[in-house]
CSV table of C-alpha atoms in Angstrom, one decimal:
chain,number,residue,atom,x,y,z
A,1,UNK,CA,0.0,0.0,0.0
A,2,UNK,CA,1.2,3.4,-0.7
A,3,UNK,CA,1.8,5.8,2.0
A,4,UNK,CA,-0.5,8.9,2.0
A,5,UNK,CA,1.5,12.5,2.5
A,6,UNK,CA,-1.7,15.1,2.4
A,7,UNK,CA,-2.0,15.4,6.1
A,8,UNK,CA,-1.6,18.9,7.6
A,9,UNK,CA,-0.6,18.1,11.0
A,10,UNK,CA,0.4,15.0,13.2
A,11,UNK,CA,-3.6,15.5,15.1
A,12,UNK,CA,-5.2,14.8,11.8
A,13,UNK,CA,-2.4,11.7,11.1
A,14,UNK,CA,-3.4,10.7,14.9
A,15,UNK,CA,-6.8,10.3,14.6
A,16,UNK,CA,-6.7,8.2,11.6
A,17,UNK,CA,-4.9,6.0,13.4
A,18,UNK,CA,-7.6,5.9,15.9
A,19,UNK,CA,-9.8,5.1,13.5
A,20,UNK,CA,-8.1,2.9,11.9
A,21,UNK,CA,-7.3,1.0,15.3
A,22,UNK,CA,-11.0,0.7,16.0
A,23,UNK,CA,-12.1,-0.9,12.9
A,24,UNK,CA,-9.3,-3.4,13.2
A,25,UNK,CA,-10.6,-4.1,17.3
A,26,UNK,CA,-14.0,-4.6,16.1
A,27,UNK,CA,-12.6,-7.0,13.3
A,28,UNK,CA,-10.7,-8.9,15.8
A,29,UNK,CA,-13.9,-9.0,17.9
A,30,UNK,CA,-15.4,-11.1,14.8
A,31,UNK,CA,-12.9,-13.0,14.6
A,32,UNK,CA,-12.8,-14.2,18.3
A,33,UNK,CA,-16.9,-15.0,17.6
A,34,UNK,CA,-16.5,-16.9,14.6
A,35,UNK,CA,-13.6,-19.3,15.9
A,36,UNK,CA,-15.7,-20.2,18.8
A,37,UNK,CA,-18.1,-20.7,17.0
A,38,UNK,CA,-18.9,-24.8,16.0
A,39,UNK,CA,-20.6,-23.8,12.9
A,40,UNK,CA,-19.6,-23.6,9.3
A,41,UNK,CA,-19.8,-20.3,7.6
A,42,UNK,CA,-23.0,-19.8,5.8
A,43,UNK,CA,-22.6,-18.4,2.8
A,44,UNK,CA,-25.4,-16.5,1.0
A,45,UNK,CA,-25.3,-15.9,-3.1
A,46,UNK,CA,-27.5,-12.4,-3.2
A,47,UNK,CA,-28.3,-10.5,-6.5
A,48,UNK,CA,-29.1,-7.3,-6.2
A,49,UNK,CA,-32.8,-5.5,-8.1
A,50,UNK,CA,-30.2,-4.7,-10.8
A,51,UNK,CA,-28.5,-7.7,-11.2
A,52,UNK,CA,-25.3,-7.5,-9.3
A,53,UNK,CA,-24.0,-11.0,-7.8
A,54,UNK,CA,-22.0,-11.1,-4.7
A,55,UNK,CA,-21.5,-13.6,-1.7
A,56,UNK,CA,-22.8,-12.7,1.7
A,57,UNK,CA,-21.7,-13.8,5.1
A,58,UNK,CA,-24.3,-12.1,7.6
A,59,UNK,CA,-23.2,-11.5,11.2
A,60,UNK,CA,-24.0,-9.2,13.0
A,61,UNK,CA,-21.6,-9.8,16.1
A,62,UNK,CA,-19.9,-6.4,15.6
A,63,UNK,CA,-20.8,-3.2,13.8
A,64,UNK,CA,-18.6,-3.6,10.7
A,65,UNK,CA,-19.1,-4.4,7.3
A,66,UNK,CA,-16.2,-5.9,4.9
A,67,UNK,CA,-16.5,-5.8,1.3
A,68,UNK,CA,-13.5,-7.2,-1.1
A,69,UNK,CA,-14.0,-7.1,-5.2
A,70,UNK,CA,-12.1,-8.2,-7.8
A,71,UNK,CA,-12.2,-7.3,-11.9
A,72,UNK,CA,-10.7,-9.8,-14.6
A,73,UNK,CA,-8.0,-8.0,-16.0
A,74,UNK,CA,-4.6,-7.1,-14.0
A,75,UNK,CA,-1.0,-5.8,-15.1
A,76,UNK,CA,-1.7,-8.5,-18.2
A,77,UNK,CA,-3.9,-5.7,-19.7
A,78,UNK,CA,-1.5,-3.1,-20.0
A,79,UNK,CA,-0.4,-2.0,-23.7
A,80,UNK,CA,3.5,-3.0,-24.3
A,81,UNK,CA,4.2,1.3,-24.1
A,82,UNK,CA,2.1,1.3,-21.2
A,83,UNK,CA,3.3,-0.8,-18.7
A,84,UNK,CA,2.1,0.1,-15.1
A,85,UNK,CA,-1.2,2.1,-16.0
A,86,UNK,CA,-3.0,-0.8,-14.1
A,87,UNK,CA,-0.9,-0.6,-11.0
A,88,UNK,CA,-1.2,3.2,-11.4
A,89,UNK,CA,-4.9,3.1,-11.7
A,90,UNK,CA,-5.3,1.1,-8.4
A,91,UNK,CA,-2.9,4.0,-7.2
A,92,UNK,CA,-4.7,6.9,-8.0
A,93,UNK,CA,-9.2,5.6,-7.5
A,94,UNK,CA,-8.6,7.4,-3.6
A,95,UNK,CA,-6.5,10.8,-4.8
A,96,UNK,CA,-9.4,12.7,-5.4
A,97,UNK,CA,-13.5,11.4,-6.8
A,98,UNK,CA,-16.4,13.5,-7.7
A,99,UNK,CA,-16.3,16.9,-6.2
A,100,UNK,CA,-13.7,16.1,-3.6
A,101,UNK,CA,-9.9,16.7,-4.1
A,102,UNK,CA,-7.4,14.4,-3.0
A,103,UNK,CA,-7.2,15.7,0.5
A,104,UNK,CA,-10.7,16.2,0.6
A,105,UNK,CA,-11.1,12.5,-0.4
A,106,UNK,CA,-9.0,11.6,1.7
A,107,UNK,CA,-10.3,13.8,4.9
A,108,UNK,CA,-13.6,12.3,4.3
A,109,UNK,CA,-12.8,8.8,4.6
A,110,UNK,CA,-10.7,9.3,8.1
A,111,UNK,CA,-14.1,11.4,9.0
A,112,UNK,CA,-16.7,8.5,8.3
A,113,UNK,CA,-13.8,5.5,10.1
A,114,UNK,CA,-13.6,3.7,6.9
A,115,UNK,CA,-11.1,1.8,5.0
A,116,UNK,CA,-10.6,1.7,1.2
A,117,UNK,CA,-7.8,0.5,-0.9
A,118,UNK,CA,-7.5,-0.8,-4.1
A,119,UNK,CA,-4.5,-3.0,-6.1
A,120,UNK,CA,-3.9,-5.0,-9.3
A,121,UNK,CA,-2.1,-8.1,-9.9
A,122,UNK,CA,-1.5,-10.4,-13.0
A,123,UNK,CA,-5.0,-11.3,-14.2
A,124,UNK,CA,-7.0,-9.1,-11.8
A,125,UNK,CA,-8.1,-6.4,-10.0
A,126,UNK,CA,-8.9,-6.3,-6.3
A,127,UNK,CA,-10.5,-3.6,-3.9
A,128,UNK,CA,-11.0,-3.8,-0.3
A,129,UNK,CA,-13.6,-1.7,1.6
A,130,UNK,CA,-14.2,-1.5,5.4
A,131,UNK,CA,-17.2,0.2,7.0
A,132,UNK,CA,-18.6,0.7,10.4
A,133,UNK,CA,-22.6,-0.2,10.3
A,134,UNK,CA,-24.0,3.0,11.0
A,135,UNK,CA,-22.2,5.0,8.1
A,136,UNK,CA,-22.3,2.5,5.7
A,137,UNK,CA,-24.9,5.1,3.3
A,138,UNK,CA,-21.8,7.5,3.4
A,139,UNK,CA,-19.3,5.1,3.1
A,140,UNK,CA,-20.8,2.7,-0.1
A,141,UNK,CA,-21.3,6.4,-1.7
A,142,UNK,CA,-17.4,6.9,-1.2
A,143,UNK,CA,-16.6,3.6,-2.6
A,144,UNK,CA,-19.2,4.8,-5.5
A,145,UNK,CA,-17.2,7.8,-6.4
A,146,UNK,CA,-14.1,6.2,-6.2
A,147,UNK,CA,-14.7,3.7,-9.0
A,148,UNK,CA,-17.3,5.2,-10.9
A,149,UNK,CA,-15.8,9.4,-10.9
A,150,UNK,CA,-12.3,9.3,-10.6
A,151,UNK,CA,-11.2,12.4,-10.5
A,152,UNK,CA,-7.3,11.7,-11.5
A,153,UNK,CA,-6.3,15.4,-10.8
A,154,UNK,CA,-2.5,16.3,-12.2
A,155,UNK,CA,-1.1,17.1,-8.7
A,156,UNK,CA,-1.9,13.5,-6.9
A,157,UNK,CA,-1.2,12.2,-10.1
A,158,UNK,CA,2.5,13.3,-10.8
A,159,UNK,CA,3.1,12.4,-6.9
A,160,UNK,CA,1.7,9.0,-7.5
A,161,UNK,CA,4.0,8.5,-10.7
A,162,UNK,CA,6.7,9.4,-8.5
A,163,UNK,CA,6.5,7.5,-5.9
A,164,UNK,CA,5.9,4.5,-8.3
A,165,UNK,CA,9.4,5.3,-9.9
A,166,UNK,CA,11.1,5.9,-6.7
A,167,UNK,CA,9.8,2.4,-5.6
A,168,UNK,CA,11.2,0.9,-9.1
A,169,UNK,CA,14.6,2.5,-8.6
A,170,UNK,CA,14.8,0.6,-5.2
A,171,UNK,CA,13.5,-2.5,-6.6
A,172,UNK,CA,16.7,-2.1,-8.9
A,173,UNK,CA,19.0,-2.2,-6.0
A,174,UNK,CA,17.7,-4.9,-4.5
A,175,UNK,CA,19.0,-8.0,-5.3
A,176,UNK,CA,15.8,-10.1,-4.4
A,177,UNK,CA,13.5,-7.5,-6.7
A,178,UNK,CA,16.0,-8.0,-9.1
A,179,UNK,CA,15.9,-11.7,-9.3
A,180,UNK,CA,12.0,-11.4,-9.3
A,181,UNK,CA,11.7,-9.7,-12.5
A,182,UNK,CA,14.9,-11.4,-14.3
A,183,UNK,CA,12.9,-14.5,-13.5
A,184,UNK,CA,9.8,-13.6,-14.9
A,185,UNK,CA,11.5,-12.7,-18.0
A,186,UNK,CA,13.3,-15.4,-18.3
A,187,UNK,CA,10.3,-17.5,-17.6
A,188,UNK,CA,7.8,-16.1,-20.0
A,189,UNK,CA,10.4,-13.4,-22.8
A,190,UNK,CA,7.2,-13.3,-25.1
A,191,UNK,CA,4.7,-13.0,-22.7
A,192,UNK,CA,2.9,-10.3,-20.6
A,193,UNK,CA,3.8,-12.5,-17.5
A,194,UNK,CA,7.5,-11.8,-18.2
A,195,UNK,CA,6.9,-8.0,-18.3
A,196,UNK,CA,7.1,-5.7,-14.8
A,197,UNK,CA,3.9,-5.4,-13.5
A,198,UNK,CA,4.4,-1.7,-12.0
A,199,UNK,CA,6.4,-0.5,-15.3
A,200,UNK,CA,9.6,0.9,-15.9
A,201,UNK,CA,10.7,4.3,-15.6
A,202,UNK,CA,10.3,5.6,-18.7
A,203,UNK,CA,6.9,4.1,-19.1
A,204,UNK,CA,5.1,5.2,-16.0
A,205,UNK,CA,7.0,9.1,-16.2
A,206,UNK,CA,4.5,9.1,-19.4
A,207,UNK,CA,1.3,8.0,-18.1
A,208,UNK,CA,-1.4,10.6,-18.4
A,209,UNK,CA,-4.8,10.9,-17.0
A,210,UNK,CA,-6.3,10.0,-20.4
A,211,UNK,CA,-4.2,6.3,-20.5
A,212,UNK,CA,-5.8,5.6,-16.6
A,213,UNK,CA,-9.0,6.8,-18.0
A,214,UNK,CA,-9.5,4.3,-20.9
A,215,UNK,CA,-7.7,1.4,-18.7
A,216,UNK,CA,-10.8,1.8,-15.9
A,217,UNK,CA,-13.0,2.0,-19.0
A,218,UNK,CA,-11.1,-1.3,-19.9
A,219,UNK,CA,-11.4,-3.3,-16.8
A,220,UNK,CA,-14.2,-1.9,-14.8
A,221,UNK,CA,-17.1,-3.8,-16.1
A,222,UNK,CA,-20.0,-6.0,-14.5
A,223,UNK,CA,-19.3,-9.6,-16.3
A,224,UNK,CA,-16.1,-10.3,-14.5
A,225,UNK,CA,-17.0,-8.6,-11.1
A,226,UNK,CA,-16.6,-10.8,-8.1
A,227,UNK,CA,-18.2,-9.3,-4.7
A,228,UNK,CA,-17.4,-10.7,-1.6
A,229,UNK,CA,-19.6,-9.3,1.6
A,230,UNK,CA,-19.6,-9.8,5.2
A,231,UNK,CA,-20.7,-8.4,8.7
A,232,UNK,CA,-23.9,-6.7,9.8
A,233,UNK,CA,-25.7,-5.9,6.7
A,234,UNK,CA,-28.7,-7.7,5.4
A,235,UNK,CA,-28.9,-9.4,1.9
A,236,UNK,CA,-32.2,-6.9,1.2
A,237,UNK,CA,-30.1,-4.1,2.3
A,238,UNK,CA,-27.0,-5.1,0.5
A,239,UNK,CA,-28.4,-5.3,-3.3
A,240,UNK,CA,-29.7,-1.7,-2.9
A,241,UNK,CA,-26.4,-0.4,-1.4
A,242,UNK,CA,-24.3,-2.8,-4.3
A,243,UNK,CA,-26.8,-1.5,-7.1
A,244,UNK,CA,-25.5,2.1,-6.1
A,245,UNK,CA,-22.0,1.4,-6.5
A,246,UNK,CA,-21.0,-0.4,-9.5
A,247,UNK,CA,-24.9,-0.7,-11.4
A,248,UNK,CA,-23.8,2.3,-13.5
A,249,UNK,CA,-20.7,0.1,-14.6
A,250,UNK,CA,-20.1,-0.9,-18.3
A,251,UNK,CA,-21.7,-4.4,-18.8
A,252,UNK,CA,-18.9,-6.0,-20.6
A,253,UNK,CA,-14.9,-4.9,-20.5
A,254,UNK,CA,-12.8,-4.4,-23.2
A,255,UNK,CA,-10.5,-7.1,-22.4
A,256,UNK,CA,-7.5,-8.3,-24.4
A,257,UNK,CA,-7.2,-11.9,-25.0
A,258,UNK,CA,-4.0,-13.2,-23.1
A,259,UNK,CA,-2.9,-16.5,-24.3
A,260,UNK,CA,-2.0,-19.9,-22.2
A,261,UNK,CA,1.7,-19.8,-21.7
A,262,UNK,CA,4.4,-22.6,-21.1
A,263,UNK,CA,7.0,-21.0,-18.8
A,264,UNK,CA,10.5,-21.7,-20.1
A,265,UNK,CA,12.6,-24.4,-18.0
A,266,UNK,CA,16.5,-25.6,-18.2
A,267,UNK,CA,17.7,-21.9,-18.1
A,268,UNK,CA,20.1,-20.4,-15.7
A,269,UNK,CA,20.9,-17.1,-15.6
A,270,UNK,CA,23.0,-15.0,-13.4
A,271,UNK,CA,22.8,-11.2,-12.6
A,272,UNK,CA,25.8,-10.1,-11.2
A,273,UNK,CA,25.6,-7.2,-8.4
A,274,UNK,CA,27.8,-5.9,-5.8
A,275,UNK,CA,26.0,-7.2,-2.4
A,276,UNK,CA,27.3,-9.8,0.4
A,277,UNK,CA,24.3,-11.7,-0.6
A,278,UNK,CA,23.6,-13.9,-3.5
A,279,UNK,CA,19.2,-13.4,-4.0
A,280,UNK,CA,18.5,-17.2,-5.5
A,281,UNK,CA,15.3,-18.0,-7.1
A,282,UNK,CA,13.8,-21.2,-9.2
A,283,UNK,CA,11.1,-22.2,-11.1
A,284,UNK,CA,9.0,-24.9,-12.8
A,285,UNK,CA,5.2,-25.6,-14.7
A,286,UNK,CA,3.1,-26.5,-12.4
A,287,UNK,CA,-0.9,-27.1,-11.9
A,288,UNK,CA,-3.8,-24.4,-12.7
A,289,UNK,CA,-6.1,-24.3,-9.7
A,290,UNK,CA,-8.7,-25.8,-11.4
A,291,UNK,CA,-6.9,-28.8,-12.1
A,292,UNK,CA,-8.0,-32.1,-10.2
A,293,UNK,CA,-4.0,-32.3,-9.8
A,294,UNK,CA,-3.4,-29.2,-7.7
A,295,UNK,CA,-4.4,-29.8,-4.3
A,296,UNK,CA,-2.1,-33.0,-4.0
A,297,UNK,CA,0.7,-31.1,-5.3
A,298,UNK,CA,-0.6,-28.4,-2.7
A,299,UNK,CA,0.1,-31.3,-0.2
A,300,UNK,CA,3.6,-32.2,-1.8
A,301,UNK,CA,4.6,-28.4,-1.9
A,302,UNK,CA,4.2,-28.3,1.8
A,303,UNK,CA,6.5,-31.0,2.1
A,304,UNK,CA,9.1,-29.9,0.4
A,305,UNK,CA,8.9,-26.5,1.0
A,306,UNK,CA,6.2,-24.6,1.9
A,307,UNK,CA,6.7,-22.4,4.9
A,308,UNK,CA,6.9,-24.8,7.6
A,309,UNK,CA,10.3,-25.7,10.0
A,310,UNK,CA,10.1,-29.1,9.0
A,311,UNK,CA,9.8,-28.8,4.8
A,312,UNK,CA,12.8,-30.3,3.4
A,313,UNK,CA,14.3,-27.4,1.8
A,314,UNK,CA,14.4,-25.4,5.4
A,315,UNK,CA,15.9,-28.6,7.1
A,316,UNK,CA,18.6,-29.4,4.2
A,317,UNK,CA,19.5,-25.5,3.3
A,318,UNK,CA,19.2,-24.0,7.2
A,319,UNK,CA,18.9,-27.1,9.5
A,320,UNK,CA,21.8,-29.2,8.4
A,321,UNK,CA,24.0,-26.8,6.7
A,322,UNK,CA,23.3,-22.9,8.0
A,323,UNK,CA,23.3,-21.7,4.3
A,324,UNK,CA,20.5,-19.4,4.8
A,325,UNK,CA,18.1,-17.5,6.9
A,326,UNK,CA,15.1,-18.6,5.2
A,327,UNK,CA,14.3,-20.8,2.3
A,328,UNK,CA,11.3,-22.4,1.1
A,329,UNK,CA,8.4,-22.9,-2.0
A,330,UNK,CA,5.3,-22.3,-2.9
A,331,UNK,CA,2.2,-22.6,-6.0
A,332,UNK,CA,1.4,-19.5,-8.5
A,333,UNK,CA,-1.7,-20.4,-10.1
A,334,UNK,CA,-2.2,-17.6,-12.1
A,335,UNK,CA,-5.3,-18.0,-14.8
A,336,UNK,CA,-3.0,-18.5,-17.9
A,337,UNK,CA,0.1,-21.0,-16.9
A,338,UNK,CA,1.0,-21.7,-13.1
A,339,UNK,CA,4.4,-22.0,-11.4
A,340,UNK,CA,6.3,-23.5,-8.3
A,341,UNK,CA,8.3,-20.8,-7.5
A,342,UNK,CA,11.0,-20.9,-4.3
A,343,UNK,CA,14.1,-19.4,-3.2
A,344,UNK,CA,16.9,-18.4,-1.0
A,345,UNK,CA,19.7,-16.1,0.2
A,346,UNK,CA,23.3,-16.9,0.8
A,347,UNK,CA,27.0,-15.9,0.8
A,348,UNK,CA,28.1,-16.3,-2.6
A,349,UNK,CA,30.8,-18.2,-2.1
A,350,UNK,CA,27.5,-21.1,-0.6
A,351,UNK,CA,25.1,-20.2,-3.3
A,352,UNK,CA,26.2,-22.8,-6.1
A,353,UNK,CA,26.2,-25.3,-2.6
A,354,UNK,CA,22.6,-24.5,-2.0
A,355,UNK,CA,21.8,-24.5,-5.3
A,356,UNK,CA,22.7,-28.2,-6.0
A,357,UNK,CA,20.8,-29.0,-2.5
A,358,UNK,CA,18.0,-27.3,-4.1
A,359,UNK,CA,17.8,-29.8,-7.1
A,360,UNK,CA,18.5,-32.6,-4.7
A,361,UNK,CA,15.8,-32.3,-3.4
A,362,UNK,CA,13.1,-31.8,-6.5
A,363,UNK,CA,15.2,-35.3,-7.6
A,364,UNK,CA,14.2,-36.8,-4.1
A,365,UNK,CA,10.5,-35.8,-3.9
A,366,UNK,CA,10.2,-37.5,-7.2
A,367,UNK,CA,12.1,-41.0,-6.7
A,368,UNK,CA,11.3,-41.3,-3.3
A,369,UNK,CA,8.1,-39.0,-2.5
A,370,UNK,CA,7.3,-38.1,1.5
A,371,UNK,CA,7.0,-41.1,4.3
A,372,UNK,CA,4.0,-41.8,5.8
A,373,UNK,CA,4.5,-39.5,8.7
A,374,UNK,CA,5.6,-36.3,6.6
A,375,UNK,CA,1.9,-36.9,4.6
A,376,UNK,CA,0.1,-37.5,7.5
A,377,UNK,CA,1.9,-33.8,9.4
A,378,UNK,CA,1.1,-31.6,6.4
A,379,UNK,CA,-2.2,-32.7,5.9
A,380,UNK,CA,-2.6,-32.4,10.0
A,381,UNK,CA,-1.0,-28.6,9.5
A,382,UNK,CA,-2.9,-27.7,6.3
A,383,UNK,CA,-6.0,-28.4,7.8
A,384,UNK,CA,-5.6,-27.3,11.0
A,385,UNK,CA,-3.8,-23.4,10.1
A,386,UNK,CA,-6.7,-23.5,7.3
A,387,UNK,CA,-8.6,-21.0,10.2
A,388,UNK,CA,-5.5,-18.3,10.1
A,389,UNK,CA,-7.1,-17.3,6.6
A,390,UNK,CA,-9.9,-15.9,8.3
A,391,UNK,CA,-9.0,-13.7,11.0
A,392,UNK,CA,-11.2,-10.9,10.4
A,393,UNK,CA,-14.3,-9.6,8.5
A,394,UNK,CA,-11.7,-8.5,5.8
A,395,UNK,CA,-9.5,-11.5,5.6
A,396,UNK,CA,-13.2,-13.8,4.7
A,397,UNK,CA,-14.2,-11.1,2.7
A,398,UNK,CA,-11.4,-11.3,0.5
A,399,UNK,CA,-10.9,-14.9,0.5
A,400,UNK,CA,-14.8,-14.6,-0.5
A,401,UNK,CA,-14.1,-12.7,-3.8
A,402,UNK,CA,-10.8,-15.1,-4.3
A,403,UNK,CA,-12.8,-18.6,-4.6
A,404,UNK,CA,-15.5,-16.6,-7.0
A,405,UNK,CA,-12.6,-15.2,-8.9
A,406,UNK,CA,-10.8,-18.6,-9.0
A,407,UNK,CA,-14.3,-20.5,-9.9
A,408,UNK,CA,-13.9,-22.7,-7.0
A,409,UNK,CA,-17.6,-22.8,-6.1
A,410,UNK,CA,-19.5,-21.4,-3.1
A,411,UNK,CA,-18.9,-24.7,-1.0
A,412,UNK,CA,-15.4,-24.6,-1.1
A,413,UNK,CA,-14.7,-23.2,2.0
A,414,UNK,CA,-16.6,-26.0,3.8
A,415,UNK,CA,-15.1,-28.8,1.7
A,416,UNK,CA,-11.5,-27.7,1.8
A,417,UNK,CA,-10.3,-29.3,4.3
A,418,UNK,CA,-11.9,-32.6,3.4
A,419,UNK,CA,-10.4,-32.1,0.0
A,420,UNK,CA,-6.8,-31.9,2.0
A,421,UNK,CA,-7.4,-35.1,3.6
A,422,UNK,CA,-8.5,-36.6,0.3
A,423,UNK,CA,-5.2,-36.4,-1.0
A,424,UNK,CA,-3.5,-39.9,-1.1
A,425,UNK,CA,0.4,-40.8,-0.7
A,426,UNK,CA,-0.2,-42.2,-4.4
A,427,UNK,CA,-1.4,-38.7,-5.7
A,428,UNK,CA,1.4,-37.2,-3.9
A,429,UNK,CA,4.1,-39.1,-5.8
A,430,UNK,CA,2.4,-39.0,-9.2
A,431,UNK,CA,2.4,-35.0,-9.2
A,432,UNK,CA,6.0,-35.1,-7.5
A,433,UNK,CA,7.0,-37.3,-11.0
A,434,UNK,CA,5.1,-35.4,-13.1
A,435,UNK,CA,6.5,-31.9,-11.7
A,436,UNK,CA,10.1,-33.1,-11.0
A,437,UNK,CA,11.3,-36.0,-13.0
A,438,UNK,CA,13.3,-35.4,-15.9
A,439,UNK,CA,12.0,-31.2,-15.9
A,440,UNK,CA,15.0,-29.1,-14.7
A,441,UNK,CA,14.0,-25.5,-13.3
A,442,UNK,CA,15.3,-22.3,-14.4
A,443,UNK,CA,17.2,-20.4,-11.6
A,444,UNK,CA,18.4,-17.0,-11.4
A,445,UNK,CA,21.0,-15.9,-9.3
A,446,UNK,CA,21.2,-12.3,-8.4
A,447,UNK,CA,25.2,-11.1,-6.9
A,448,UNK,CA,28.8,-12.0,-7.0
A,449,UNK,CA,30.3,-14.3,-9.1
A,450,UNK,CA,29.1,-17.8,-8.2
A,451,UNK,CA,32.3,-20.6,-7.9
């Protein structure tokens, strides 16, 4: 999220932060209720008098409402001499909407305790909107300006631009951001997944009003919008205040067809940079989400490196040998190829060691697969931290809009976990070969020269 610099003095700063502290006490609140509670979330499927579709989880434990959306189209949408409009655009929606200026905008939302945000990544578009209950009139009509009359005044706007290029320029001197985008490059050089999704330099210092302008025109329409609702509102009450917000939208976007992609495996390529630290990153094809195949390689990734102290990149890279701080894996299903990504950090003189300890073990997980024990432990921990993902109103409320935007079906929350334990020691093993054996990754190195 950016950081806003439009307040006048450190009172007006202060008592956003109060605000902002109460609406995340009141989201804890729900939280506590809905853990201690034995029921499954109920999920509602509302449409709105004008047609508007959005998933509703009614409580009314606390006085909050959370609303997450998401559009198709993300930074793959942005024209080759245009790269970062999208990011931009998500940016620039709370600078300034209707009659109010950006730190009128701005002002009004700290006045009314409300949250509003707004990002983009590959294929999509997200928002986020938190409200208390009893200004929820004032604050749906603040979310309505912001999507529907942007204002995208020149002053917010050059500041916004930037800040975006100041935030590139660091990314360049950073060997992990570095690695990031080589990678993707590398991965898809023909592609709009191998472009950077917040632009270049020279691209974003020549955005103008006009290009944000016919992106929202672009993206912003009804047939991809995915709503995700919950806290006290009714579904009656809902459709009217939904209908007022994005009705008026175009009914169709002006989408550009983005083609299925093969990411490119088998390369290695090296960035050298002056730092202590050699940024390591690797990738392979994976599993779309939809694919019967990805939850047991969901299961597998865990295993071998997916966050926990027991995967068996953290024990082989940190454990046994010290190589690194952190290491680990993990699945990007995006909606046109999917990867398993992972990576590490270490002394350059160590980073062709953990490298080759790296491939060890893709070579392992697919001769050998997990034991018994290691599938029955990361089934037990998937299952169990499952809850983590919904620690607030706004947390379910975005993993609400996810599932829609994913097509995952509005049980899916309630059968996840049986899904998890579903997953055989057989299924396991046949992604692990199918991932693994005989597929080399491609790896970019980002620092000194490796030995």
């Amino acid at each position: 999220m950016k950081t806003k610099a439009i307040y006048a003095t450190s009172a007006y700063a202060s008592r956003l932060t109060a605000s902002l502290f109460a609406l995340l006490a009141l989201s804890l609140l729900f939280f506590a209720s809905f853990v201690q509670s034995s029921q499954a979330i109920e999920i509602q499927e509302i449409r709105s008098p004008k047609g508007i579709t959005a998933w509703l989880v009614e409580d009314y434990t606390v006085p909050i409402i959370a609303l997450n959306f998401a559009f198709a189209g993300g930074s793959t949408q942005d024209p080759e001499e245009k790269l970062g409009v999208t990011s931009l655009l998500g940016t620039m929606l709370d600078e300034g909407a209707g009659d109010l200026d950006s730190q009128a905008f701005q002002g009004r939302l700290e006045d009314l305790t409300m949250t509003l945000s707004f990002n983009s990544g590959r294929d999509f578009f997200y928002g986020s909107f938190k409200s208390l209950q009893s200004n929820k009139d004032h604050t749906f009509e603040m979310l309505r300006l912001a999507l529907n009359e942007p204002r995208f005044d020149e002053v917010p706007l050059e500041r916004m631009k930037a800040q975006t290029i100041a935030g590139i320029r660091r990314g360049l001197k950073r060997p992990d951001a570095l690695a990031g985008m080589t990678l993707s490059k590398t991965l898809f050089p023909d592609h709009p997944y191998g472009r950077p999704s917040k632009g270049t330099e020279e691209t974003v210092s020549k955005l103008t009003a006009d290009d944000l302008k016919a992106q929202r025109a672009k993206i912003f329409a009804k047939d991809s919008l995915k709503i995700g609702v919950v806290g006290a509102i009714s579904a009656d009450e809902l459709g009217v205040l939904l209908d007022k917000v994005f009705a008026g939208l175009p009914e169709t976007g002006d989408l550009t067809q983005i083609a299925n992609v093969e990411p490119v495996t088998d390369k290695s390529v090296h960035v050298e940079f002056e730092s202590p630290q050699t940024s390591i990153q690797f990738a392979l094809p994976a599993y779309k989400r939809k694919d019967p195949k990805f939850m047991p390689s969901f299961v597998m990734n865990n295993i071998l490196g997916g966050g926990t102290f027991s995967s068996w990149l953290y024990n082989e890279v940190r454990e046994k040998r010290g190589l690194a701080y952190s290491v680990g894996s993990y699945l990007v299903p995006y909606q046109h190829t999917a990867l398993l990504m992972g990576g590490t950090g270490t002394r350059a003189d160590k980073a062709q060691e953990a490298i080759n300890i790296i491939e060890q073990q893709l070579v392992r997980m697919a001769q050998t697969g997990p034991t018994e024990k290691e599938l029955a432990d990361a089934k037990s921990y998937l299952t169990g931290s499952y809850a983590l993902n919904f620690d607030s109103s706004g947390s379910i409320a975005q993993q609400l809009a996810g599932i829609q935007a994913q097509g995952l079906g509005i049980d899916y929350i309630n059968k996840r976990n049986e899904m998890i334990e579903g997953v055989t020691m057989e299924g396991v093993r046949e992604v692990a070969r199918d991932l693994f054996d005989g597929v080399e990754p491609t790896i970019v190195t980002v620092g000194q020269p490796l030995n």
